[in-house]
mmCIF file of C-alpha atoms and ligand atoms in Angstrom:
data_model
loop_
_atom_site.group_PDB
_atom_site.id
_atom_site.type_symbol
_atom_site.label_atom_id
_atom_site.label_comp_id
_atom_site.label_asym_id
_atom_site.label_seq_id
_atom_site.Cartn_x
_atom_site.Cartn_y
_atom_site.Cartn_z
ATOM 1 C CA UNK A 22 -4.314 22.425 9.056
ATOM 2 C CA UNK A 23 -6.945 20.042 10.444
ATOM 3 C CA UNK A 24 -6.020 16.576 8.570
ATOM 4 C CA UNK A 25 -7.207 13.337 9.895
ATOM 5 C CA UNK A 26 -6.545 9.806 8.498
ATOM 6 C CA UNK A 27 -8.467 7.057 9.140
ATOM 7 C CA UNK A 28 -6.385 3.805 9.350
ATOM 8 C CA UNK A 29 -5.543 0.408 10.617
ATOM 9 C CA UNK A 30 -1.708 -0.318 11.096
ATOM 10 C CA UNK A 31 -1.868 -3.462 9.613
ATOM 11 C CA UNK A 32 -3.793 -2.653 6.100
ATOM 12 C CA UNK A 33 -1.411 -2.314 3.293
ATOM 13 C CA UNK A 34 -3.580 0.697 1.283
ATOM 14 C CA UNK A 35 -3.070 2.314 4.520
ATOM 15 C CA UNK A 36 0.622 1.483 4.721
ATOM 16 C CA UNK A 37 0.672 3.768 0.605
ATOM 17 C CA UNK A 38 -0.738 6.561 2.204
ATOM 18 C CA UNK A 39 1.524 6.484 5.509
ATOM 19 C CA UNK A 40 4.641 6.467 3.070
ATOM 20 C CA UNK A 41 3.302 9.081 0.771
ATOM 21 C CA UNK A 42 2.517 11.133 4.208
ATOM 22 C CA UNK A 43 6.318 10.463 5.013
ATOM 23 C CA UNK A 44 7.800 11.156 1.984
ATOM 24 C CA UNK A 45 5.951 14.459 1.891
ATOM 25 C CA UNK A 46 6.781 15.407 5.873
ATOM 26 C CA UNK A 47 3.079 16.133 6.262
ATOM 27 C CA UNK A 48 1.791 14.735 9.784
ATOM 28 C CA UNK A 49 -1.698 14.048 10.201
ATOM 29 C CA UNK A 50 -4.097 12.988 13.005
ATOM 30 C CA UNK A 51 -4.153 9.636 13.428
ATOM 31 C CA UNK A 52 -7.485 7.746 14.013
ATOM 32 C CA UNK A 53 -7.273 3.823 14.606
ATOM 33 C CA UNK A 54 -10.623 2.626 12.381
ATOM 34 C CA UNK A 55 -11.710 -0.839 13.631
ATOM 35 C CA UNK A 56 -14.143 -1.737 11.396
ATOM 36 C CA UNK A 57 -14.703 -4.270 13.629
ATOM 37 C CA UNK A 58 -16.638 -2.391 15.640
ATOM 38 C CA UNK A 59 -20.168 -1.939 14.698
ATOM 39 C CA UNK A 60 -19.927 1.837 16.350
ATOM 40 C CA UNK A 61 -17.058 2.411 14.211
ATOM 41 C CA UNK A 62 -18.404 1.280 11.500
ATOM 42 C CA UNK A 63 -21.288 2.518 10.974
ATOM 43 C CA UNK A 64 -19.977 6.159 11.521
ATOM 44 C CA UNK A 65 -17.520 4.719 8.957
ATOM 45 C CA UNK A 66 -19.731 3.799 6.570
ATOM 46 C CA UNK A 67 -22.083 7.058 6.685
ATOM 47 C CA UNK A 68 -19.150 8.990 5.906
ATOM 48 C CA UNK A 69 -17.712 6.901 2.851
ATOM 49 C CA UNK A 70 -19.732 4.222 1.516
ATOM 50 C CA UNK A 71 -17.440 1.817 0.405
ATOM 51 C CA UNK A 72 -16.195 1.632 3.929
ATOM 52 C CA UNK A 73 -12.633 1.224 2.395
ATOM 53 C CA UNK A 74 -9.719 2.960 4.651
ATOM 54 C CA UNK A 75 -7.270 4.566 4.577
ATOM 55 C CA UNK A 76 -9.663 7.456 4.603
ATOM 56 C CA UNK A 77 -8.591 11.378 4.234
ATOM 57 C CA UNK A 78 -10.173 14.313 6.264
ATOM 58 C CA UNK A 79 -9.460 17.734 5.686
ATOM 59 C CA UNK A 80 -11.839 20.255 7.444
ATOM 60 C CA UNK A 81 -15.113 19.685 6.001
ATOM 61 C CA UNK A 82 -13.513 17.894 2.882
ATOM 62 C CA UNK A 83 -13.715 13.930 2.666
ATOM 63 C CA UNK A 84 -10.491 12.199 0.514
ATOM 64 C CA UNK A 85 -10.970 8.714 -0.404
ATOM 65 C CA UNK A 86 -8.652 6.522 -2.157
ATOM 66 C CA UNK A 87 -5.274 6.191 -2.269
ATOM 67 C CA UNK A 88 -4.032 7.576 -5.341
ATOM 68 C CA UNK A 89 -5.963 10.437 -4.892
ATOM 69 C CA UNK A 90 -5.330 11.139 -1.594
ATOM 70 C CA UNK A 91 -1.871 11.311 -2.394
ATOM 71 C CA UNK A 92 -2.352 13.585 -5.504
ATOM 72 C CA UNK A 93 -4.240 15.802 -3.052
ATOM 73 C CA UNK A 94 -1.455 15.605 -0.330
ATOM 74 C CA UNK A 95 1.157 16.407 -3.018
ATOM 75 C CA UNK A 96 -0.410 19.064 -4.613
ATOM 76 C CA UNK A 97 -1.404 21.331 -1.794
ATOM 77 C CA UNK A 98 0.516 20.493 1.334
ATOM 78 C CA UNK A 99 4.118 18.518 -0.193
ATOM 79 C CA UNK A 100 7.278 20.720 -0.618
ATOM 80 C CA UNK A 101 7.895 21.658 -4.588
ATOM 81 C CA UNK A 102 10.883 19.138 -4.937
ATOM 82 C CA UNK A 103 8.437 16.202 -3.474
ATOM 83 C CA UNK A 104 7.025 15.351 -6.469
ATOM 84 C CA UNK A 105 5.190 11.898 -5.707
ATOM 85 C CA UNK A 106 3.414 12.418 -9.069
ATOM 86 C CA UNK A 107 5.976 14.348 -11.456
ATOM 87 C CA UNK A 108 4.801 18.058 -13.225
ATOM 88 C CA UNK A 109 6.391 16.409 -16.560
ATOM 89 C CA UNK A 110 2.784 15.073 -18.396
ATOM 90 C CA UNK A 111 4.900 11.888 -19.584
ATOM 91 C CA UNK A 112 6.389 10.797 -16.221
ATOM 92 C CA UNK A 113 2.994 11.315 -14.526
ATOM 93 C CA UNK A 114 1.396 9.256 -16.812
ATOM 94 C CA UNK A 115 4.145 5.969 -15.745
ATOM 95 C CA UNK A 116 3.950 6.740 -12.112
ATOM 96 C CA UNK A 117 -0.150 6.480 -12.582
ATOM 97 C CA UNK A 118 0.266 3.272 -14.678
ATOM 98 C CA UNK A 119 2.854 1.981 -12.222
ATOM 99 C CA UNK A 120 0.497 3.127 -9.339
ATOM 100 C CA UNK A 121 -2.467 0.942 -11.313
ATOM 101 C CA UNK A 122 -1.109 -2.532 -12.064
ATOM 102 C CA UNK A 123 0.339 -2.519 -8.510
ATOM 103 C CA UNK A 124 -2.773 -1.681 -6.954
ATOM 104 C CA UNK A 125 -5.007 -4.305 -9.309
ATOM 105 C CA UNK A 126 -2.502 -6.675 -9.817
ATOM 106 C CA UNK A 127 -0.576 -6.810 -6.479
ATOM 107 C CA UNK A 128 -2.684 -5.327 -4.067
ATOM 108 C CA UNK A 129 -6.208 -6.924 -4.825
ATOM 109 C CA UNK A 130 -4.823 -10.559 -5.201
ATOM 110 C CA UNK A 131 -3.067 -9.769 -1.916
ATOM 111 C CA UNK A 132 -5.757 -8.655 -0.498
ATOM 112 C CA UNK A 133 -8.255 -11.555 -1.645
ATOM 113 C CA UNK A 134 -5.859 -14.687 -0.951
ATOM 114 C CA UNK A 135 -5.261 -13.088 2.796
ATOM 115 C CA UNK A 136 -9.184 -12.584 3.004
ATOM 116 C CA UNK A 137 -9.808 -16.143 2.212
ATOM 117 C CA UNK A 138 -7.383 -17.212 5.305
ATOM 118 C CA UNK A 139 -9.253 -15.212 7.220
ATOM 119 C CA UNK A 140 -12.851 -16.291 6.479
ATOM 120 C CA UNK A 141 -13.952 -19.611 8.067
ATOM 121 C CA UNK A 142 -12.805 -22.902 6.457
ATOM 122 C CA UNK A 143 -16.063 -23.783 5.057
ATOM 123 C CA UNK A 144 -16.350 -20.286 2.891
ATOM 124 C CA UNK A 145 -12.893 -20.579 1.351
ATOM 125 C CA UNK A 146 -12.667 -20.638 -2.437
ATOM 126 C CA UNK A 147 -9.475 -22.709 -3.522
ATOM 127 C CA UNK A 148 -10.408 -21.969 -6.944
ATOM 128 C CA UNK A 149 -10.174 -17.654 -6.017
ATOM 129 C CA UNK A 150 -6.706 -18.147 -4.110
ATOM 130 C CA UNK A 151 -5.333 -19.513 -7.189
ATOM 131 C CA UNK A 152 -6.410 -17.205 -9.570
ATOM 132 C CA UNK A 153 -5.232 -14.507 -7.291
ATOM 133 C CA UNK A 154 -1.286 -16.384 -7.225
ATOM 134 C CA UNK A 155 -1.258 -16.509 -10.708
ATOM 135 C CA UNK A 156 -2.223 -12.885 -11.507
ATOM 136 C CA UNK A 157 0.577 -12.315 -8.316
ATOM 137 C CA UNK A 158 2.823 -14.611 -10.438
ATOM 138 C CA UNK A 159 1.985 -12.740 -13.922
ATOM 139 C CA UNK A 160 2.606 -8.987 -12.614
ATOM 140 C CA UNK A 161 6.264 -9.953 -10.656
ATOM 141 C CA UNK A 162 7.015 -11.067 -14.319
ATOM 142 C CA UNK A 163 5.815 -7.869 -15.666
ATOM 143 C CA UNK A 164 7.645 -5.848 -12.902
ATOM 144 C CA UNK A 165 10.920 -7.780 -13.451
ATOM 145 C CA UNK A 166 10.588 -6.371 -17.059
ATOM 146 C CA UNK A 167 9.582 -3.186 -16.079
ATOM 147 C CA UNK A 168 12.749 -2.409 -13.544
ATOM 148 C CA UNK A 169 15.463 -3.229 -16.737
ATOM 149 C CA UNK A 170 15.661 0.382 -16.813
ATOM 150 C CA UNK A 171 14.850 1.854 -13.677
ATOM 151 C CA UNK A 172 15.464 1.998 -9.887
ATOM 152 C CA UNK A 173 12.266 2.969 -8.827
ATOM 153 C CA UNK A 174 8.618 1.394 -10.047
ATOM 154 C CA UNK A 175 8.164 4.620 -12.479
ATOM 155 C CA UNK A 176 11.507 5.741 -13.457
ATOM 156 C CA UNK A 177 14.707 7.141 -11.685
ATOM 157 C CA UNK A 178 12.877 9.180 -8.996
ATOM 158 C CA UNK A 179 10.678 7.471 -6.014
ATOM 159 C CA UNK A 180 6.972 8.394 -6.884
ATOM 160 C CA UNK A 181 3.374 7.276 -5.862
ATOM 161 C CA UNK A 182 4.141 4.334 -7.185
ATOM 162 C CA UNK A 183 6.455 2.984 -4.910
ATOM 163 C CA UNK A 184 4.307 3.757 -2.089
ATOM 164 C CA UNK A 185 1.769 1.113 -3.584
ATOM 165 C CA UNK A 186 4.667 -1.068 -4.260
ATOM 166 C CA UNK A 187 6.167 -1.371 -0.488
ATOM 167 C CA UNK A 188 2.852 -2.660 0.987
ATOM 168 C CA UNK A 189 1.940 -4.561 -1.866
ATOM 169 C CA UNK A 190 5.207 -6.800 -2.090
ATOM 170 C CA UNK A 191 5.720 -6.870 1.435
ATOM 171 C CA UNK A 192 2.536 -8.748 1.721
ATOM 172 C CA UNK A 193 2.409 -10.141 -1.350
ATOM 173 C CA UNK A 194 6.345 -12.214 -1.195
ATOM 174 C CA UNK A 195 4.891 -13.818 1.998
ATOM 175 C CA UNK A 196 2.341 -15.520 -0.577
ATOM 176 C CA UNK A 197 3.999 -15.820 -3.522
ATOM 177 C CA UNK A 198 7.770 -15.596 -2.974
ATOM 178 C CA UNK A 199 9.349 -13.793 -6.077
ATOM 179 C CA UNK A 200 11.321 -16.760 -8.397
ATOM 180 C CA UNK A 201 14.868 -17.131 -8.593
ATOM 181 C CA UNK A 202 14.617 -15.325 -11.873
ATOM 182 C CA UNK A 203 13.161 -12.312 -10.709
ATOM 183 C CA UNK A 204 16.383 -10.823 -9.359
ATOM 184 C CA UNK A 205 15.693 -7.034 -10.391
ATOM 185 C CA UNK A 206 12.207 -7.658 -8.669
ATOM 186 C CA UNK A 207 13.681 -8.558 -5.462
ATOM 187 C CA UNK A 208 16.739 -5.914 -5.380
ATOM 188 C CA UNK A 209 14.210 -3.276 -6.007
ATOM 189 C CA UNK A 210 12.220 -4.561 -2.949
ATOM 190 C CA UNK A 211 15.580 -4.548 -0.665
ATOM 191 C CA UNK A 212 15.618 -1.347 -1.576
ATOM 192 C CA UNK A 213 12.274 -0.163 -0.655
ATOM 193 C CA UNK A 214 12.194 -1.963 2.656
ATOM 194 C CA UNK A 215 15.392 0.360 3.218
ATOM 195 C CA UNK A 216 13.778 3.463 2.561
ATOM 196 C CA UNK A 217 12.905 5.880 5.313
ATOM 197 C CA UNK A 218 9.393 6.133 4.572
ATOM 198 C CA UNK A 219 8.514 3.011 4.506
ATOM 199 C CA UNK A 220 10.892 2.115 7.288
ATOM 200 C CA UNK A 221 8.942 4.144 9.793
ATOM 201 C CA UNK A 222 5.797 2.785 8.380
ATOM 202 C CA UNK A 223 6.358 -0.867 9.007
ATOM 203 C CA UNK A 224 8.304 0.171 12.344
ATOM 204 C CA UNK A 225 4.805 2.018 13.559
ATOM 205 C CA UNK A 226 2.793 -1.408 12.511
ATOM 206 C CA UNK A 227 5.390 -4.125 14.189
ATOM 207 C CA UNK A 228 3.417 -4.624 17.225
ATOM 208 C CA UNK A 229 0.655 -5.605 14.741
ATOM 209 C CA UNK A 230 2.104 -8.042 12.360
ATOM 210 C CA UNK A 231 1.519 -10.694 14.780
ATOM 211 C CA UNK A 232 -1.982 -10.709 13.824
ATOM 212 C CA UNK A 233 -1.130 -11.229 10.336
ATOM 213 C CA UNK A 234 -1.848 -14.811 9.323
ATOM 214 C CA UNK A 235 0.957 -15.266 6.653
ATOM 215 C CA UNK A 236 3.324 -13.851 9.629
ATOM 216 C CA UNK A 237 5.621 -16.311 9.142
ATOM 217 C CA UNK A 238 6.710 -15.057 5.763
ATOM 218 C CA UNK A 239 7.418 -11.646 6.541
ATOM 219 C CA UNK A 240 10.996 -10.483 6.349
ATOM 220 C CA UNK A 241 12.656 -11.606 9.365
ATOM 221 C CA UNK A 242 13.475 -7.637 10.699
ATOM 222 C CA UNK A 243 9.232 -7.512 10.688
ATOM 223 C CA UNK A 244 9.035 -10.950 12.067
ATOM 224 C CA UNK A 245 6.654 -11.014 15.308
HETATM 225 N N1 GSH B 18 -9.042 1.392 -3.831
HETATM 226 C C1 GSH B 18 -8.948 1.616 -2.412
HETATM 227 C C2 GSH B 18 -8.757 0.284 -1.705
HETATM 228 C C3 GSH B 18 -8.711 0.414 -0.192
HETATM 229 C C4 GSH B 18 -8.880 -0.933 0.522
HETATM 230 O O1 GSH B 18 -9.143 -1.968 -0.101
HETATM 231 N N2 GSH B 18 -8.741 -0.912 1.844
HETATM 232 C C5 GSH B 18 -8.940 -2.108 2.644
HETATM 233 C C6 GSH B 18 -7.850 -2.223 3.699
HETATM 234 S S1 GSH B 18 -6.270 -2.588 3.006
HETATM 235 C C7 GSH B 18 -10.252 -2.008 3.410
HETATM 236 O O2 GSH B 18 -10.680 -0.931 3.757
HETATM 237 N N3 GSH B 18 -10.881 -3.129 3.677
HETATM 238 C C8 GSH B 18 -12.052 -3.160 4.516
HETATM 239 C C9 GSH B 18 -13.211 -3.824 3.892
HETATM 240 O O3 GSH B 18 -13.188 -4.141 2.698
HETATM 241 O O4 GSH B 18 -14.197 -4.027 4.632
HETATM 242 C C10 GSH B 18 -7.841 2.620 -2.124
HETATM 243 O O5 GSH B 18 -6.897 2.731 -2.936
HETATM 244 O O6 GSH B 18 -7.912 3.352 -1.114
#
């Protein structure tokens, strides 16, 4: 097996992938992407386009995006009773809607109201960062609803959709903190920070999350 990933420790769709990875025992090479680095990222970009990690390599065969590259892991390299994305038609069909609205509606505003903090004063956009807390505000709401009758983001089993979930709320409740109403929302997070997965996934970025602007938020076992 000659699988690569392409990643930085500190980028939450990276973080999805790493859990799915752990969840399905599968080790990869790991290659540190700084897309800082104009080397890097050119050779980055000439490969996948987008230039959006984590990135996938298997032999000749380039995997991009998340939920796919966890369908692929799943399918030919997980063990039959890791079933990230269920055989039943109905249950794969929540875990890819779960797997959706916490990628667009968790991730992305993540994603863009970090950005901002990181872009120089002058080419912030107030107006952006709150759009982005209210769509954050809108899908913890929708989640809260959601978990009435499960454990895990699609049903009673973890799935792909929890490993978009971890990252995404981990960042995301340093932003946004989830209300005092949202009490299924934040039990479900306690227990994905305890799960093994994504335990060794935030364990392997710790020496990183002191670069992370919003550090101060993060749970206090992850603070820097
Ligand atoms: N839809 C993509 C999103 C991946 C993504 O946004 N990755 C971020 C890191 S968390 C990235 O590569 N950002 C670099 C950039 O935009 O230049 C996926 O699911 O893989």
């Amino acid at each position: 097996m000659a699988l690569s990933l392409h990643f930085h420790p500190l980028s939450s769709f990276c973080h999805k992938a790493l859990i799915a990875l752990n969840e399905l025992d599968i080790e990869v090479e790991r290659r540190f992407l700084d897309l800082g680095d104009a080397t890097q990222r050119a050779e980055f970009l000439a490969r996948w386009p987008t230039g959006k990690m984590p990135l996938l390599v298997d032999g000749d065969r380039v995997v991009p995006e998340t939920s796919v590259i966890i369908e692929y892991l799943a399918k030919r390299y997980g063990r039959p009773d890791q079933q990230l994305v269920p055989t039943d038609e109905d249950a794969a069909q929540e875990v890819r809607l779960m797997d959706r609205l916490l990628d667009l509606y968790v991730m992305l505003p993540m994603q863009a109201i970090v950005g901002d903090r990181l872009r120089a004063e002058a080419d912030r956009d107030p107006i952006a960062v709150n759009k982005a807390r209210g769509t954050l505000a809108m899908a913890y709401g929708m989640l809260e609803e959601r978990l009435a009758d499960r454990e895990w983001a699609a049903g009673e089993h973890f799935s792909m959709a929890d490993c978009a979930a971890a990252p995404s709320l981990f960042y995301a409740a340093t932003l946004v903190p989830f209300g005092e109403s949202q009490r299924r929302l934040g039990a479900y997070f306690g227990r994905l920070m305890q799960r093994p997965s994504v335990v060794r996934t935030l364990d392997e970025a710790r020496p990183y999350f002191k670069f992370y602007p919003y550090r101060e938020g993060l749970p206090e076992a992850y603070s820097p």
